[in-house]
PDB file of C-alpha atoms in Angstrom:
ATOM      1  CA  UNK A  26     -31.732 -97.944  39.806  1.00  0.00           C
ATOM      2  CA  UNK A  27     -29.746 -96.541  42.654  1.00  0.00           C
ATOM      3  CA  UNK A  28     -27.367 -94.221  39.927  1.00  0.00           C
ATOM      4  CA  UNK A  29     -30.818 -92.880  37.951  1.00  0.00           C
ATOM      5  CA  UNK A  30     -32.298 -91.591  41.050  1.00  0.00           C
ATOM      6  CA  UNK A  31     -29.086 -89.784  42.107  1.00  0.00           C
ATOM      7  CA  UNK A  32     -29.057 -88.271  39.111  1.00  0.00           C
ATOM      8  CA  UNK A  33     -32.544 -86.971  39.003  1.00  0.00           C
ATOM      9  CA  UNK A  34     -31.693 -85.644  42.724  1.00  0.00           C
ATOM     10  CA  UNK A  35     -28.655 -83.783  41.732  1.00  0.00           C
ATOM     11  CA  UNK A  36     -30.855 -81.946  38.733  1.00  0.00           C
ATOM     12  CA  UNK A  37     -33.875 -80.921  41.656  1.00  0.00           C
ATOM     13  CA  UNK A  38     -30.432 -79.792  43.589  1.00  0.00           C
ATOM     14  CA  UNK A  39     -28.983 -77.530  40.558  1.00  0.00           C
ATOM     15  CA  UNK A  40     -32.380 -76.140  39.729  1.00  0.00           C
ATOM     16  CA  UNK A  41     -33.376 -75.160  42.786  1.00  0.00           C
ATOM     17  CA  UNK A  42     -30.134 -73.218  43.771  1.00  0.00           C
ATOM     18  CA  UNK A  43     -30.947 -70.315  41.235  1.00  0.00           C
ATOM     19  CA  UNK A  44     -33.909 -68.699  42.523  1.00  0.00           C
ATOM     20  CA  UNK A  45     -36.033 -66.699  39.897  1.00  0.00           C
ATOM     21  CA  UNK A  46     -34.930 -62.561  40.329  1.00  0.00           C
ATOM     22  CA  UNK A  47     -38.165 -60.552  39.255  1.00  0.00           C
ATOM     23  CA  UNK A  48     -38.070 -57.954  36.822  1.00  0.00           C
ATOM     24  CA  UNK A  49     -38.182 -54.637  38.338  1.00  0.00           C
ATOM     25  CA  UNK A  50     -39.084 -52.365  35.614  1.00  0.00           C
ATOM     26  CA  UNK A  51     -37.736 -48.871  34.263  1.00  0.00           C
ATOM     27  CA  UNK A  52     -35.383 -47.320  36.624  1.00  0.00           C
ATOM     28  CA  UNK A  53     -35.051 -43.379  36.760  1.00  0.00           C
ATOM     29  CA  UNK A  54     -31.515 -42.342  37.843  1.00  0.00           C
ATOM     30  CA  UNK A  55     -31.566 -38.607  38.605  1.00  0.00           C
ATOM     31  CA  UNK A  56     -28.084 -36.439  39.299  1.00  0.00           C
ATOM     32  CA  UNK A  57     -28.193 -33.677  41.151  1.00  0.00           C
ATOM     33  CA  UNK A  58     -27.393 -30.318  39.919  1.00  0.00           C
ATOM     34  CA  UNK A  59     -24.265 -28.870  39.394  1.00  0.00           C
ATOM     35  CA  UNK A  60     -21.898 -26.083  38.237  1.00  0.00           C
ATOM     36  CA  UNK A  61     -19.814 -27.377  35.759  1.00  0.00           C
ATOM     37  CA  UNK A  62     -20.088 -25.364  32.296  1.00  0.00           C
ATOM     38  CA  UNK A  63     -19.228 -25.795  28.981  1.00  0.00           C
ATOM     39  CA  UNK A  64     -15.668 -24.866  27.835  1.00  0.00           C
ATOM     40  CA  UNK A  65     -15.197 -22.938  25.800  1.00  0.00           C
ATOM     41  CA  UNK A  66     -18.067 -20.825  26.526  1.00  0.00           C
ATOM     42  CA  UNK A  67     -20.972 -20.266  23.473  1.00  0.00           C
ATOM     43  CA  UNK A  68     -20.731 -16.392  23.992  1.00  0.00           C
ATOM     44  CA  UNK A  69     -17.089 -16.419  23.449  1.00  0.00           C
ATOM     45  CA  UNK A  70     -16.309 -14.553  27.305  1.00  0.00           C
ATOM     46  CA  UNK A  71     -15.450 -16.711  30.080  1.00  0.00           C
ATOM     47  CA  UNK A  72     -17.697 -15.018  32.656  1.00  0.00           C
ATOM     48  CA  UNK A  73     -17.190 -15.573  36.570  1.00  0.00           C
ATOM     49  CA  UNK A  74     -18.895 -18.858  37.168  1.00  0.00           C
ATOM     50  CA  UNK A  75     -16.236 -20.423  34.789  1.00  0.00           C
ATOM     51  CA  UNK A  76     -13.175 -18.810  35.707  1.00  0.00           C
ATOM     52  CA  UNK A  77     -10.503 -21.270  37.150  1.00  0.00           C
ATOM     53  CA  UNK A  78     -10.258 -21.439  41.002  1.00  0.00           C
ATOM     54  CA  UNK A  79      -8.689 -19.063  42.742  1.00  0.00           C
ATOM     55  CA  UNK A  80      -5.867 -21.234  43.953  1.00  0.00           C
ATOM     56  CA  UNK A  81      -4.727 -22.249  40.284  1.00  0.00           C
ATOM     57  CA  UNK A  82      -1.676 -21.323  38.620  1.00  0.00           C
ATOM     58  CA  UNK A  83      -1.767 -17.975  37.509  1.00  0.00           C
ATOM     59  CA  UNK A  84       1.040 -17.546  35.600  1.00  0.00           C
ATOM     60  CA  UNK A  85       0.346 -17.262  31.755  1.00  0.00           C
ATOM     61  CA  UNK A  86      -2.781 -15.113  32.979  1.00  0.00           C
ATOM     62  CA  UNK A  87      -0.618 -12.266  34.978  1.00  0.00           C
ATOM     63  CA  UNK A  88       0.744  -9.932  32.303  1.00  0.00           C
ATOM     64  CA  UNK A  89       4.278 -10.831  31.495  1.00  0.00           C
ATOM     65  CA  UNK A  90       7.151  -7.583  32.889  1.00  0.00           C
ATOM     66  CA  UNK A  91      10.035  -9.589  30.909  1.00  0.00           C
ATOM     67  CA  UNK A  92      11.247 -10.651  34.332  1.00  0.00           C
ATOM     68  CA  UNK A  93      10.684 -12.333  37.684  1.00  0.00           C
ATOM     69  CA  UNK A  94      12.170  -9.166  39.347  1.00  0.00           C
ATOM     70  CA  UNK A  95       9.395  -6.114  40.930  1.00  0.00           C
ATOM     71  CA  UNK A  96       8.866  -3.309  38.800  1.00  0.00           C
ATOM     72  CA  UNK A  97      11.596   0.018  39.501  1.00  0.00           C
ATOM     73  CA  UNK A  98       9.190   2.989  40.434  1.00  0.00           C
ATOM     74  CA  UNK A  99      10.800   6.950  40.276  1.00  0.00           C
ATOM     75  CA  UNK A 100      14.281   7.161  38.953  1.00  0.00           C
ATOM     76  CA  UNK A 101      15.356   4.163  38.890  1.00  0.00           C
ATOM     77  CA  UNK A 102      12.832   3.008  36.251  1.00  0.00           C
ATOM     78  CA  UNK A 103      15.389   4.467  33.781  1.00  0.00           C
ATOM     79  CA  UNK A 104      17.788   1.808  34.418  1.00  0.00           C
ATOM     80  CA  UNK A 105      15.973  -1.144  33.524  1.00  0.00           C
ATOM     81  CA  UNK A 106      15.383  -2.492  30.060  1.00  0.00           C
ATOM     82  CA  UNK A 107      11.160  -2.217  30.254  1.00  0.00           C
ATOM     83  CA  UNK A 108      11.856   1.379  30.179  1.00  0.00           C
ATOM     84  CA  UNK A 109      13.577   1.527  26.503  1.00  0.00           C
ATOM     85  CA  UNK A 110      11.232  -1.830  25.326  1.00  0.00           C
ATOM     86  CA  UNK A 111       8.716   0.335  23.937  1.00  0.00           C
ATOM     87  CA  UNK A 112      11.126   1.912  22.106  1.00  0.00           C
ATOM     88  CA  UNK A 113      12.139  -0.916  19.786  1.00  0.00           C
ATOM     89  CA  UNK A 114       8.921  -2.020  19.628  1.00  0.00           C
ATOM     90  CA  UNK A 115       7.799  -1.183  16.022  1.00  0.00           C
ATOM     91  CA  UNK A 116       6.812  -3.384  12.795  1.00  0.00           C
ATOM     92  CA  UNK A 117       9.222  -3.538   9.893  1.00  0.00           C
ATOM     93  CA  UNK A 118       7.006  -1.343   7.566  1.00  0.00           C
ATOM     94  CA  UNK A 119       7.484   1.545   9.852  1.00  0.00           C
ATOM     95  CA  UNK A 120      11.065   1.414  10.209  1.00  0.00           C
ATOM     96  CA  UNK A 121      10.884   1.186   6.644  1.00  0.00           C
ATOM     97  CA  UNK A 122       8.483   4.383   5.952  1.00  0.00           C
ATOM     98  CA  UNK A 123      10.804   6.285   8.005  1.00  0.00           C
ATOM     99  CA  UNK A 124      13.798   5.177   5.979  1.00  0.00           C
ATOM    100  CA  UNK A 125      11.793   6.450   3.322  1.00  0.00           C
ATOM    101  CA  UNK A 126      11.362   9.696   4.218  1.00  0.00           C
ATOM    102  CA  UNK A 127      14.825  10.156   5.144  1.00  0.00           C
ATOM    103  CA  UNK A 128      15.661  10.132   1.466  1.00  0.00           C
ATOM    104  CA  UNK A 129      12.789  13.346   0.884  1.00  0.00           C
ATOM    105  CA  UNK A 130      14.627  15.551   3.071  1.00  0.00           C
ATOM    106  CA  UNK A 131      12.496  18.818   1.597  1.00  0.00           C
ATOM    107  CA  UNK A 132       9.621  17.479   3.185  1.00  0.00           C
ATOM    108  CA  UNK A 133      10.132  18.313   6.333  1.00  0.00           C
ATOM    109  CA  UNK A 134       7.233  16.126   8.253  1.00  0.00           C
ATOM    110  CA  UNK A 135       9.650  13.488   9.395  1.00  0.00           C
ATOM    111  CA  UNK A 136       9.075  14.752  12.949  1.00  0.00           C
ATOM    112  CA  UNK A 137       4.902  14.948  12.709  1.00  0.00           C
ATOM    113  CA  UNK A 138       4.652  11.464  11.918  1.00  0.00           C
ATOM    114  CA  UNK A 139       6.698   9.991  14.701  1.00  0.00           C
ATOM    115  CA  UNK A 140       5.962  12.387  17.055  1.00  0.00           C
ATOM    116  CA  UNK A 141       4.058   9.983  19.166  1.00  0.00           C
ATOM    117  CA  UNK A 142       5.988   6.519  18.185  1.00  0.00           C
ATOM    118  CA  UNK A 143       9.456   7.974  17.768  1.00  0.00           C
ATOM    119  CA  UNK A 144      11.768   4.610  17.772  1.00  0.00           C
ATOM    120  CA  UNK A 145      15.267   3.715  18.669  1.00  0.00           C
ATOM    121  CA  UNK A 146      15.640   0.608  16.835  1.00  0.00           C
ATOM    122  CA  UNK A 147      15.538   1.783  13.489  1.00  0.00           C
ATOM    123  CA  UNK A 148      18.458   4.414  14.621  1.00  0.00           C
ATOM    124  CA  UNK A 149      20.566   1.526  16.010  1.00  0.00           C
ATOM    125  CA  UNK A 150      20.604  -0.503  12.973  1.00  0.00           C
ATOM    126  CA  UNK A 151      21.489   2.127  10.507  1.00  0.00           C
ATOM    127  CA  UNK A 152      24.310   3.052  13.143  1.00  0.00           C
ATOM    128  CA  UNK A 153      25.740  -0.364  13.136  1.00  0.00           C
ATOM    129  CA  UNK A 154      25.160  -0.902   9.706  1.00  0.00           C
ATOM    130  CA  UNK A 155      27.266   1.978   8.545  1.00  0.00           C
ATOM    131  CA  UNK A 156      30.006   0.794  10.913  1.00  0.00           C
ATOM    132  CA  UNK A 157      30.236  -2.399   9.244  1.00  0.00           C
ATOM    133  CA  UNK A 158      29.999  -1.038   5.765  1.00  0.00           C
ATOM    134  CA  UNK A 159      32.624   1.968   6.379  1.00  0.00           C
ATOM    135  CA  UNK A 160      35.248   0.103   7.656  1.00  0.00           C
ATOM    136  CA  UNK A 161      34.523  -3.181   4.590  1.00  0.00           C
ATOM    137  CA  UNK A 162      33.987  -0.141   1.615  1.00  0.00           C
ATOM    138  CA  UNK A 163      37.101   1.624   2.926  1.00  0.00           C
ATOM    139  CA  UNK A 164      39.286  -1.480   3.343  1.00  0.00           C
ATOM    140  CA  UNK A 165      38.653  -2.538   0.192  1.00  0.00           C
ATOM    141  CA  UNK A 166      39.263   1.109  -1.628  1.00  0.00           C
ATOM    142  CA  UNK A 167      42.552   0.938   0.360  1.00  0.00           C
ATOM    143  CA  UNK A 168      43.144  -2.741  -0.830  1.00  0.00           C
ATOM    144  CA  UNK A 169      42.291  -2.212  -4.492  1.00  0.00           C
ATOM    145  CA  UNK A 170      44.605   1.538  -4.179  1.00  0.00           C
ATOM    146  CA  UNK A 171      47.430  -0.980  -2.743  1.00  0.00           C
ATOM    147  CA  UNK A 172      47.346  -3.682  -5.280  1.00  0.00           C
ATOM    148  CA  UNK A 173      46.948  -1.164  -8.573  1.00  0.00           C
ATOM    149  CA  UNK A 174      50.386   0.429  -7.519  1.00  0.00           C
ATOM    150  CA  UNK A 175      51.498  -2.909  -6.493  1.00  0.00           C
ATOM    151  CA  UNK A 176      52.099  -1.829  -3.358  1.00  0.00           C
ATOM    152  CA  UNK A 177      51.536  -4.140   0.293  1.00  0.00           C
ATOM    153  CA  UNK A 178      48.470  -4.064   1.699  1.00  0.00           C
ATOM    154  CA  UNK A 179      48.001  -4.539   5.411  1.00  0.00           C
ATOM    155  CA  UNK A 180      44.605  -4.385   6.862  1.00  0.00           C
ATOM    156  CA  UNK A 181      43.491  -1.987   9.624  1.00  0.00           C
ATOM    157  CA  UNK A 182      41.778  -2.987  12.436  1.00  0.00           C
ATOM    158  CA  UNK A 183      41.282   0.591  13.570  1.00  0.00           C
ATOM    159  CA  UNK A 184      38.824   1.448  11.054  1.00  0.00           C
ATOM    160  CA  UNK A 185      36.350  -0.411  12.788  1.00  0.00           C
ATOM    161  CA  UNK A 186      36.540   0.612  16.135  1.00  0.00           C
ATOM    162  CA  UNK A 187      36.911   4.740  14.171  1.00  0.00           C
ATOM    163  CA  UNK A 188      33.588   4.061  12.699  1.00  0.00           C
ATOM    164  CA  UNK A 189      32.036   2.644  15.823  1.00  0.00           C
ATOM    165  CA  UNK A 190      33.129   5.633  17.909  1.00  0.00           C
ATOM    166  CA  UNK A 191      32.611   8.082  15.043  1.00  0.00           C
ATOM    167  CA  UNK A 192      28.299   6.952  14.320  1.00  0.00           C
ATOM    168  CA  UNK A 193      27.622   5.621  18.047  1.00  0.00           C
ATOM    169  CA  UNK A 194      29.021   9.050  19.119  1.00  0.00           C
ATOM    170  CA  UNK A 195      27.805  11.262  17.072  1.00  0.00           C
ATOM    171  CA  UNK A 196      24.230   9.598  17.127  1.00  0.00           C
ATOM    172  CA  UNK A 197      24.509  10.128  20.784  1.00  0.00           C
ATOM    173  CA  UNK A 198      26.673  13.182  21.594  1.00  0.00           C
ATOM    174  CA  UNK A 199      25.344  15.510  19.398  1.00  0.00           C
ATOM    175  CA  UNK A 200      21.354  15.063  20.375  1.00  0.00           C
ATOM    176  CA  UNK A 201      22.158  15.357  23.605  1.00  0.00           C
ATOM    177  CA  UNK A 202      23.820  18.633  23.281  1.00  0.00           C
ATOM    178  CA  UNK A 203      21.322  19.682  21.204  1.00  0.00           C
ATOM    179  CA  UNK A 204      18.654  18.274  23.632  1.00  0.00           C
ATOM    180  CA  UNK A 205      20.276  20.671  26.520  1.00  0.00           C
ATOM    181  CA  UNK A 206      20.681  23.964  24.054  1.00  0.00           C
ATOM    182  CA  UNK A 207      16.894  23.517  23.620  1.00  0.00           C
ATOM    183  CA  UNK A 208      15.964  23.575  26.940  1.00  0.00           C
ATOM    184  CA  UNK A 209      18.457  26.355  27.865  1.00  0.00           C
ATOM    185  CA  UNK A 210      16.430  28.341  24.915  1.00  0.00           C
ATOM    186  CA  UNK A 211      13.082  26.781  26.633  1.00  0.00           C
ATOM    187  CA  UNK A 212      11.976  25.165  23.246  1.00  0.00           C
ATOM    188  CA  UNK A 213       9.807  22.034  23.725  1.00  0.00           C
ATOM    189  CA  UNK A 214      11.711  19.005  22.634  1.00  0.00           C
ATOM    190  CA  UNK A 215      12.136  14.946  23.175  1.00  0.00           C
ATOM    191  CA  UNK A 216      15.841  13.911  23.788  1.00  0.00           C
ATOM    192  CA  UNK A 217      14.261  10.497  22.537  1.00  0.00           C
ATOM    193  CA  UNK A 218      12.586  12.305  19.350  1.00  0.00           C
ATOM    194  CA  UNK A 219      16.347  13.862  18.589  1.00  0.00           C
ATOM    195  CA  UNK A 220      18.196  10.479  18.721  1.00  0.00           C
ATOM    196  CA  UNK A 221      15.392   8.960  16.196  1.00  0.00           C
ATOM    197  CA  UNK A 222      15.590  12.254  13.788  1.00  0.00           C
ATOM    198  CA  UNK A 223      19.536  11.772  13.626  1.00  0.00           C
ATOM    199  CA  UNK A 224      19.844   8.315  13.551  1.00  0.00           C
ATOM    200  CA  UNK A 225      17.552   7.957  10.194  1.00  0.00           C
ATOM    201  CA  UNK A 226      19.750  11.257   8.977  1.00  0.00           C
ATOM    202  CA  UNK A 227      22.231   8.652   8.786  1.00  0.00           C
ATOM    203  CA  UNK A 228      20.686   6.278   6.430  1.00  0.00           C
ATOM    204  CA  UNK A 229      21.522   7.884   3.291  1.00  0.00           C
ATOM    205  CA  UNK A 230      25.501   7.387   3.940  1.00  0.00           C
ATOM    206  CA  UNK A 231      24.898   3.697   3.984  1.00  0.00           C
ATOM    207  CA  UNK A 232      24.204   3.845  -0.532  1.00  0.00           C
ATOM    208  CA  UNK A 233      26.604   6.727  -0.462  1.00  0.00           C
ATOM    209  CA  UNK A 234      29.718   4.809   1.221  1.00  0.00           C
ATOM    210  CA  UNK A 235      28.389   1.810  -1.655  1.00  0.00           C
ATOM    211  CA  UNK A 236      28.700   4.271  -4.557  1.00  0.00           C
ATOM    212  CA  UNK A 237      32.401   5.083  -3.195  1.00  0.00           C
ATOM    213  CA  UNK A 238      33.809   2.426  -4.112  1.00  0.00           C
ATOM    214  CA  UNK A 239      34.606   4.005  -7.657  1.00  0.00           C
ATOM    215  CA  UNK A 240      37.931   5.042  -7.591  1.00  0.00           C
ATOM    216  CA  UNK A 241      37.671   8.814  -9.174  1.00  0.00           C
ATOM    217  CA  UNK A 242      38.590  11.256  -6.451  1.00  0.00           C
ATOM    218  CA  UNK A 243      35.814  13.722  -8.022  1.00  0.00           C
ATOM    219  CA  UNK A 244      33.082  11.497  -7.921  1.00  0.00           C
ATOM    220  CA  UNK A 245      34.048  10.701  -4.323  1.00  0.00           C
ATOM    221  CA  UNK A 246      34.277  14.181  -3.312  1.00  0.00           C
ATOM    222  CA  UNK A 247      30.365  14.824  -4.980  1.00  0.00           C
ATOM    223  CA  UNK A 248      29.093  11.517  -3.679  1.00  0.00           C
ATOM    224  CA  UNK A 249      30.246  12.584  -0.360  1.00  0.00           C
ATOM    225  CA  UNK A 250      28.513  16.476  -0.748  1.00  0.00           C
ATOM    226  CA  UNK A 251      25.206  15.381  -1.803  1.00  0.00           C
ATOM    227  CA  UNK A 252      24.599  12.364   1.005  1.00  0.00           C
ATOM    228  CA  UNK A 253      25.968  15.324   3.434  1.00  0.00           C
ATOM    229  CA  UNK A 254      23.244  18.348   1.843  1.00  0.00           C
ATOM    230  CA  UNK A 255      20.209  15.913   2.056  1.00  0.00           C
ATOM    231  CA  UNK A 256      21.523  14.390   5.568  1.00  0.00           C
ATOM    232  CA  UNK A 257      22.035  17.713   6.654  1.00  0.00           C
ATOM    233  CA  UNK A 258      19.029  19.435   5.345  1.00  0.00           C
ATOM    234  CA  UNK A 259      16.648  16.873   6.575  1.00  0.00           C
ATOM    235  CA  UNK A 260      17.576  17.398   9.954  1.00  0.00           C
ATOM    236  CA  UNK A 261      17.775  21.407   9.734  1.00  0.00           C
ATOM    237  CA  UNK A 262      14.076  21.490   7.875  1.00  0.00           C
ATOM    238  CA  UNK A 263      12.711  19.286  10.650  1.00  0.00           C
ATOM    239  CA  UNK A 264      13.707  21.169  13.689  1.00  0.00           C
ATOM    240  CA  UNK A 265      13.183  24.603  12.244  1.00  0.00           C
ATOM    241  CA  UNK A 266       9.420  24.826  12.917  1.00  0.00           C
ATOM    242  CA  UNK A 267      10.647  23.780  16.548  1.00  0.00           C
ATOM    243  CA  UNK A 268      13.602  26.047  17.304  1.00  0.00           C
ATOM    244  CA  UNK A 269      11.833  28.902  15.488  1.00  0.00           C
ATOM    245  CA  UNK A 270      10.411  29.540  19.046  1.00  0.00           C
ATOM    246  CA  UNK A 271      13.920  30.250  20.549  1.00  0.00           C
ATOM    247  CA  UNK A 272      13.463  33.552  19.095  1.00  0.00           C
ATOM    248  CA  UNK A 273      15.990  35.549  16.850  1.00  0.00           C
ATOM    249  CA  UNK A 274      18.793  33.020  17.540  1.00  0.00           C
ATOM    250  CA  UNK A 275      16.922  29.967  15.849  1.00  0.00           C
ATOM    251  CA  UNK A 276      18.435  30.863  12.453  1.00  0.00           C
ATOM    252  CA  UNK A 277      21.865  30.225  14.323  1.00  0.00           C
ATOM    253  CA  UNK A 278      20.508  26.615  16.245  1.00  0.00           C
ATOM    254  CA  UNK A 279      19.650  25.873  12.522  1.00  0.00           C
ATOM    255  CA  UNK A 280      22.980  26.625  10.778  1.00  0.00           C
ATOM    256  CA  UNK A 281      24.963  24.690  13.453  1.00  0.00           C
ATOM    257  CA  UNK A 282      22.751  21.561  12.473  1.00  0.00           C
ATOM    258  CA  UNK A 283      23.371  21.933   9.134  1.00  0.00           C
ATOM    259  CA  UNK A 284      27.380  22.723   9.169  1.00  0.00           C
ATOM    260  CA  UNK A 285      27.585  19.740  11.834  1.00  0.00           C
ATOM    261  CA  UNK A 286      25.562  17.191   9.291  1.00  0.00           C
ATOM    262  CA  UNK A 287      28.417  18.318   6.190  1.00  0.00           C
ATOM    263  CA  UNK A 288      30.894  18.057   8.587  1.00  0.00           C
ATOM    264  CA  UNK A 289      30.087  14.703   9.282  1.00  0.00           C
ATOM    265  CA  UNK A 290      30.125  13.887   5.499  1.00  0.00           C
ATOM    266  CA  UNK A 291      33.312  15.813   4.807  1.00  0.00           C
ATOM    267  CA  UNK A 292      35.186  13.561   7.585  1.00  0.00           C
ATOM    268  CA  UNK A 293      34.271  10.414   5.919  1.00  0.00           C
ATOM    269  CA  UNK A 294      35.819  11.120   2.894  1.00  0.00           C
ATOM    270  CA  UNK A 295      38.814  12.335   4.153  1.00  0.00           C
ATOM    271  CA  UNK A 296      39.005   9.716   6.821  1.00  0.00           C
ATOM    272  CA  UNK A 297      37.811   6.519   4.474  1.00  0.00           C
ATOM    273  CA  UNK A 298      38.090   7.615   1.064  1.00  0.00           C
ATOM    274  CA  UNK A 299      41.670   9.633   0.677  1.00  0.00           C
ATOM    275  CA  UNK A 300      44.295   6.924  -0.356  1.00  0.00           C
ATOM    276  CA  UNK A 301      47.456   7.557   0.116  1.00  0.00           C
ATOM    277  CA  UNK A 302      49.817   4.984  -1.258  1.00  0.00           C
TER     278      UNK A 302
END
């Protein structure tokens, strides 16, 4: 008796300690406005609401100078390498368009179409490509001369540092002489304009020292004439509408060019290509 009515008083107990929670309907929960936005934006323009702050890292969003250093202003701007970057900044058809031309040298329109793009890289290339092909094509004439008389062969070392001074030089040297002769004469020219015209002149050694390889002196001796008339004349034909207005002596300005270009072509073979065993 005494256990049954425990029992039923621990069950009133249990059931009475959970009271009944009543239900309290639909509840509304409202935000309150504000400005995030959508990212990327629908339009496709970030507009000013949706900029970043103005305290975030700016870094990828300032445009990039190549370097942590301030910008050169007057003079000094010539010394650093931004000045010369837009000058090697040019797609590989170009440089190749330009290397075609080179190889028309009766055109004459080299100058036209890089009058407002005129490039440096192209020029360099050639340059060092030529060293690097003189001094391997005339090694190996010498080494081939050596070995068909059975004679010993030692290489030389100079011919690479000749060639380097002997394209890098002329490249440079003889625009810049050219450059000031101009301006004496008060004919409007780009010193930047004359190292790209005689740097592609170049190009058309690079298949001639190739073709040199053949060991007949004659053959030599014409490979070596016609690389220096078509160097040589496509230089001369593109300057003459621009030193025309030096006056009576342009005809002068013009045969220099053109005796400096087969000059150039005459030293090669007798530098590279005359084997004396």
């Amino acid at each position: 008796m005494m256990s049954g009515n425990y029992t039923s008083l621990d069950n009133q107990k249990v059931s009475g300690s959970v009271p009944a929670v009543p239900d309290p309907g639909h509840v509304t929960v409202k935000f309150a406005d504000s400005n995030l936005q959508t990212f990327p934006p629908s339009e496709g323009k970030i507009t000013g609401g949706s900029r970043p702050p103005r305290d975030a890292d700016d870094t990828f969003s300032r445009p990039g100078s190549g370097s942590d250093e301030p910008q050169q202003s007057g003079w000094l701007h010539h010394f650093t390498v931004a000045a010369y970057k837009p000058y090697f900044d040019i797609d590989t058809a170009d440089v190749l368009e330009r290397i075609k031309e080179s190889l028309f040298p009766f055109r004459g329109t080299f100058n036209e179409k890089t009058a407002n793009s005129p490039d440096l890289y192209g020029p360099f290339w050639i340059c060092t490509t030529l060293i690097f092909v003189a001094a391997s094509i005339g090694t190996f004439v010498t080494y081939i001369a050596h070995k068909l008389k059975k004679q010993e062969w030692n290489y030389d070392i100079n011919m690479v540092t000749w060639s380097a001074g002997l394209f890098y030089g002329y490249v440079t040297v003889i625009p810049l002489c050219l450059y000031v002769i101009l301006k004496y004469f008060s004919v409007p020219s780009g010193l930047v304009q004359l190292f790209c015209l005689y740097g592609y002149s170049l190009f058309v050694f690079i298949p001639a020292l190739c073709m040199s390889v053949v060991p007949l002196e004659l053959f030599r001796w014409l490979i070596a004439g016609v690389a220096g008339f078509m160097s040589a004349t496509f230089v001369a034909l593109n300057l003459r509408a621009h030193i025309m207005s030096a006056g009576e002596r342009w005809f002068l300005i013009v045969g220099g060019i053109f005796l400096l270009q087969l000059a150039l072509a005459v030293v090669l073979k007798l530098y590279l290509f005359t084997v004396s065993v």
